[in-house]
Amino acid sequence: MTAAIIDGRAIAADLRADLAGEVGELSARGVTPGLAAVLVGDDPGSVSYVTAKAEACAEIGIFSETFRLPADIPREALLERIAALNADDRFHAILQQLPLPPHIDERVILDSIAPAKDVDGLHPANLGRLLRGESDGPIPCTPHGVMHLLATSGVDPAGKHAVVVGRSSLVGRPLAVLLSNKAAGANATVTLCHTGTADLAAHTRTADILVVAAGRPGTVTAEMVKPGATVIDVGTNRIDDASRKRGWRLVGDVDYAGVSEVAGRITRVPGGVGPMTIAMLLANTVRAARVAAAG
Ligand code: NAP
């Protein structure tokens, strides 16, 4: 069997086109959705993520501004910057690019973003709403993107066994909550695996839907996958590749060559979950502007 590819680039492009229409309608009513991106330091990965996000905003008419701050910025100064953005009506959404330098506790910064402007859905108030099954607040972008990939690919999680590998509060844990919600497009029975899981393959082999967000290449290989399963690879890992001009390439957490011979549907890296994460950032910005416009 050769798996059908779930094309994240195409699905994200459709979503962005829908969002562009919504931005146009809001702008016609005098509300231009605005996103403030805060970047501390000059980590090349973070710089390129923030640049890509700003470009994606511009493409669909979202106003965005990136605030680049030095790596040694004191915590209080960063908190003051966020407080100013919370009060700035031009911005409906605030993105704090992670990771932050070690002298700044990420949780303190994420907690300081006004929940209504929390574009990543990582404020405890928003994560709490997610846990209560409320879907009208900002939902963390990557798990939301995975749910959208499933929905648009005709994969209904209802009654299925979904296995999520990875329990971060950014990806795995909110995804397990979303998949197990008592709601249309969810209602799966969920197993959440991590490094304390005794026999990972015993769980992954029973998955109808397998989502891997471990951050380690080769975490899931062909013999760990049930034939016909849907496999979503969230991992983005840089590995050395002398054949590339830049000296590296991106790979996921799944052994694509082997697993694509067993799975029924599969995402690629790049071109799978990554484009969805950015599209969901735009969706959360537009949603925040819509809520603000409604007063
Ligand atoms: P993270 O915070 O490092 O969490 C990784 C999780 O995977 C942890 O819960 C860890 O378990 C678990 N894990 C690691 N190795 C494992 C193994 N061999 N078996 C079972 N569980 C294992 O990472 P993250 O932020 O969730 O990100 C995960 C991956 O997704 C990374 O590659 C990241 O770059 C990528 N990512 C991609 C996007 C995108 O847009 N495509 C967005 C976000 C993240 P413990 O809790 O026990 O340590």
XYZ file of C-alpha atoms and ligand atoms in Angstrom:
343
model
C 0.000 0.000 0.000
C 1.230 3.494 -0.742
C -0.344 6.122 1.453
C -2.316 9.034 0.047
C -0.583 12.291 0.880
C -2.385 14.827 3.037
C -1.141 18.003 1.408
C -0.786 20.638 4.117
C 0.386 23.273 1.656
C -2.764 22.989 -0.463
C -5.103 22.801 2.540
C -3.404 25.818 4.133
C -3.641 27.767 0.855
C -7.420 27.166 0.753
C -7.752 28.327 4.336
C -5.676 31.445 3.663
C -7.885 32.301 0.682
C -10.987 32.067 2.909
C -9.278 34.223 5.527
C -8.303 36.837 2.920
C -12.007 37.206 2.131
C -12.809 37.681 5.797
C -10.008 40.246 6.215
C -11.458 42.138 3.246
C -14.909 42.213 4.848
C -13.522 43.370 8.202
C -11.368 46.044 6.550
C -14.406 47.328 4.647
C -16.024 47.828 8.065
C -12.975 49.816 9.228
C -11.281 47.003 11.191
C -7.919 45.853 9.829
C -6.795 42.765 11.765
C -3.418 43.451 13.396
C -0.720 41.113 14.730
C 2.253 42.186 16.875
C 5.167 39.738 16.820
C 7.741 39.994 19.604
C 11.157 38.516 18.892
C 13.838 38.465 21.570
C 17.404 37.838 20.360
C 18.509 36.763 16.913
C 18.208 32.978 16.857
C 18.191 32.213 13.088
C 15.300 29.732 13.355
C 13.144 32.206 15.281
C 14.027 35.056 12.888
C 12.987 32.983 9.881
C 9.730 31.835 11.565
C 8.770 35.413 12.440
C 9.666 36.615 8.924
C 7.501 33.866 7.382
C 4.609 34.773 9.682
C 4.885 38.489 8.788
C 4.885 37.639 5.065
C 1.846 35.393 5.478
C 0.024 38.259 7.240
C 0.867 40.727 4.471
C -0.368 38.324 1.780
C -3.916 38.313 3.136
C -4.095 41.936 4.283
C -3.371 41.543 8.008
C -1.374 44.470 9.418
C 1.652 43.156 11.303
C 4.647 44.634 13.040
C 7.655 42.788 14.451
C 9.252 44.119 17.622
C 12.873 42.939 17.720
C 14.378 43.153 21.181
C 17.931 42.370 22.347
C 18.686 38.925 23.817
C 19.777 40.505 27.110
C 16.581 42.512 27.597
C 15.590 42.513 31.284
C 12.392 40.616 32.064
C 10.686 43.801 33.319
C 11.366 45.607 30.034
C 9.827 42.745 28.055
C 6.794 42.773 30.366
C 6.452 46.540 29.783
C 6.547 45.993 26.016
C 3.799 43.349 26.229
C 1.703 45.621 28.469
C 1.999 48.390 25.854
C 0.898 45.982 23.108
C -2.025 44.763 25.230
C -3.222 48.386 25.316
C -2.530 49.133 21.637
C -5.776 48.989 19.615
C -3.927 48.471 16.322
C -3.119 44.926 17.427
C -5.824 42.333 17.961
C -3.263 39.580 18.498
C 0.192 39.254 20.053
C 2.725 36.591 19.204
C 5.641 36.025 21.567
C 8.129 33.969 19.553
C 9.640 31.151 21.622
C 12.072 30.087 22.922
C 13.072 33.006 25.132
C 16.605 33.440 26.546
C 17.193 31.390 29.715
C 17.030 34.412 32.071
C 13.347 34.956 31.200
C 10.667 32.524 32.424
C 8.462 31.837 29.394
C 5.430 31.209 31.562
C 5.595 34.698 33.115
C 5.662 36.275 29.656
C 2.880 34.104 28.198
C 0.758 34.839 31.271
C 1.210 38.595 30.717
C -0.422 38.579 27.256
C -4.079 39.637 27.423
C -6.088 36.401 26.892
C -8.143 38.083 24.125
C -4.914 38.857 22.208
C -3.216 35.517 22.885
C -2.759 34.334 19.296
C -1.079 31.060 20.276
C -3.788 30.095 22.757
C -1.162 29.353 25.400
C -2.432 31.666 28.158
C -3.671 29.547 31.090
C -7.160 31.074 30.725
C -7.337 29.916 27.122
C -5.849 26.493 27.834
C -8.410 26.157 30.639
C -11.254 26.991 28.257
C -9.902 24.398 25.858
C -9.939 21.820 28.642
C -13.588 22.683 29.324
C -14.389 21.888 25.692
C -15.015 25.536 24.704
C -14.033 26.130 21.105
C -14.723 29.865 20.799
C -11.355 31.025 22.175
C -7.918 30.886 20.522
C -6.819 27.269 20.059
C -3.065 26.530 19.937
C -2.087 26.782 16.266
C -0.354 23.464 15.635
C -2.962 21.169 17.255
C -5.696 23.233 15.601
C -3.889 22.766 12.281
C -3.778 18.997 12.800
C -7.537 18.914 13.476
C -8.140 20.936 10.305
C -5.961 18.550 8.258
C -8.030 15.601 9.491
C -11.341 17.337 8.837
C -10.476 18.419 5.312
C -9.070 14.980 4.462
C -12.295 13.239 5.395
C -10.790 11.554 8.459
C -13.458 11.627 11.166
C -11.889 10.847 14.557
C -15.263 9.787 16.045
C -15.036 6.314 17.514
C -11.438 5.888 16.358
C -8.374 5.249 18.457
C -6.048 8.251 18.206
C -2.527 7.955 19.569
C -0.541 11.134 20.174
C 3.210 10.815 20.746
C 4.448 13.808 22.767
C 2.816 15.621 25.684
C 4.032 19.218 25.383
C 1.583 21.975 26.292
C 2.280 23.441 22.830
C 1.292 20.397 20.771
C 0.582 16.952 22.222
C -1.483 17.761 25.284
C -3.893 20.265 23.659
C -4.218 17.941 20.675
C -5.218 15.052 22.952
C -7.883 17.348 24.448
C -9.180 18.422 21.022
C -9.334 14.860 19.689
C -11.226 13.647 22.755
C -13.734 16.538 22.833
C -17.395 15.519 22.767
C -17.949 17.384 19.508
C -18.321 16.898 15.786
C -14.965 16.267 14.143
C -13.552 14.870 17.397
C -14.908 12.200 19.807
C -11.876 9.912 19.493
C -10.548 7.590 22.164
C -7.101 9.012 22.864
C -3.843 7.571 24.137
C -1.119 10.097 24.982
C 2.424 8.685 24.830
C 5.723 10.120 26.057
C 9.188 9.002 27.126
C 7.693 7.264 30.157
C 5.530 5.039 27.939
C 6.695 1.463 28.507
C 6.133 0.030 25.020
C 5.515 2.799 22.498
C 5.060 0.462 19.527
C 2.356 -1.525 21.338
C 0.279 1.684 21.455
C 1.107 3.138 18.049
C 0.248 -0.182 16.353
C -3.340 0.114 17.564
C -3.794 3.682 16.302
C -6.301 4.511 13.576
C -4.940 8.058 13.772
C -1.314 8.476 14.813
C 0.080 11.946 15.467
C 3.790 12.187 16.226
C 5.186 15.282 17.965
C 8.314 13.992 19.683
C 11.039 16.146 18.120
C 13.175 13.126 17.266
C 13.746 11.780 13.733
C 12.824 8.110 13.327
C 10.573 7.963 16.405
C 7.986 6.018 14.379
C 8.982 3.370 11.856
C 6.911 1.155 9.537
C 6.503 -1.793 11.911
C 4.989 0.574 14.534
C 2.057 1.536 12.280
C -1.248 -0.233 11.691
C -1.899 -0.804 7.974
C -4.221 1.872 6.634
C -3.748 4.273 9.568
C -3.671 8.052 9.149
C -0.241 9.345 10.186
C 0.342 13.018 10.942
C 3.990 14.007 11.420
C 4.391 17.202 13.457
C 8.154 16.892 13.938
C 10.496 19.401 12.361
C 14.113 18.417 12.824
C 17.173 19.841 11.084
C 19.621 17.147 10.060
C 22.989 17.628 8.381
C 22.888 17.248 4.608
C 26.086 18.097 2.746
C 24.242 17.840 -0.584
C 22.224 20.958 0.286
C 23.740 24.391 -0.138
C 22.689 25.387 3.392
C 24.143 22.134 4.802
C 20.938 20.774 6.353
C 17.420 19.634 5.559
C 14.201 19.266 7.487
C 12.854 15.856 8.453
C 9.912 14.825 10.583
C 9.662 12.336 13.429
C 8.301 9.596 11.169
C 10.390 7.409 8.870
C 8.480 8.595 5.812
C 9.886 6.109 3.283
C 8.877 3.065 5.318
C 5.687 4.360 6.939
C 4.205 5.645 3.680
C 4.160 2.004 2.470
C 1.973 0.963 5.417
C -0.226 3.965 6.261
C -3.447 4.855 4.450
C -2.820 8.605 4.628
C 0.261 10.546 5.640
C 1.662 14.077 5.867
C 5.098 15.061 4.618
C 7.783 17.211 6.221
C 8.045 19.879 5.001
C 4.636 20.563 3.470
C 2.371 18.973 6.066
C 1.665 20.437 9.484
C 4.053 23.415 9.170
C 1.948 25.428 6.690
C -1.133 24.704 8.794
C 0.462 26.203 11.905
C 0.999 29.513 10.111
C -2.500 29.438 8.596
C -3.996 28.910 12.058
C -1.999 31.861 13.402
C -3.699 33.978 10.746
C -7.071 32.422 11.611
C -6.609 33.278 15.293
C -5.659 36.865 14.409
C -8.743 37.271 12.227
C -10.920 35.682 14.916
C -9.559 38.108 17.536
C -10.278 41.068 15.231
C -13.805 39.780 14.594
C -14.444 39.487 18.346
C -13.033 43.004 18.941
C -15.170 44.408 16.098
C -18.285 42.845 17.612
C -17.479 44.777 20.807
P 8.842 19.073 23.172
O 8.334 20.133 24.068
O 10.305 18.744 23.175
O 8.033 17.739 23.522
C 8.363 16.519 22.930
C 7.490 15.453 23.543
O 7.772 14.211 22.897
C 7.722 15.233 25.036
O 6.479 15.058 25.674
C 8.552 13.953 25.078
O 8.274 13.171 26.225
C 8.055 13.218 23.873
N 9.041 12.306 23.313
C 10.289 12.608 22.876
N 10.900 11.494 22.417
C 10.022 10.484 22.568
C 10.083 9.096 22.304
N 11.166 8.528 21.778
N 9.007 8.338 22.613
C 7.894 8.897 23.144
N 7.779 10.220 23.425
C 8.833 10.993 23.135
O 8.471 19.343 21.652
P 7.195 20.094 20.996
O 7.319 21.545 21.177
O 5.939 19.401 21.396
O 7.502 19.772 19.469
C 7.577 18.450 18.991
C 8.098 18.464 17.570
O 7.167 19.168 16.759
C 9.425 19.200 17.371
O 10.142 18.575 16.315
C 9.010 20.582 16.954
O 10.014 21.244 16.182
C 7.819 20.236 16.112
N 6.861 21.326 15.970
C 6.437 21.569 14.707
C 5.507 22.550 14.490
C 5.049 22.786 13.097
O 4.425 23.800 12.845
N 5.296 21.855 12.178
C 5.006 23.305 15.556
C 5.428 23.009 16.850
C 6.359 21.997 17.034
P 8.596 13.682 27.738
O 7.480 14.636 28.078
O 8.534 12.441 28.535
O 9.940 14.331 27.684
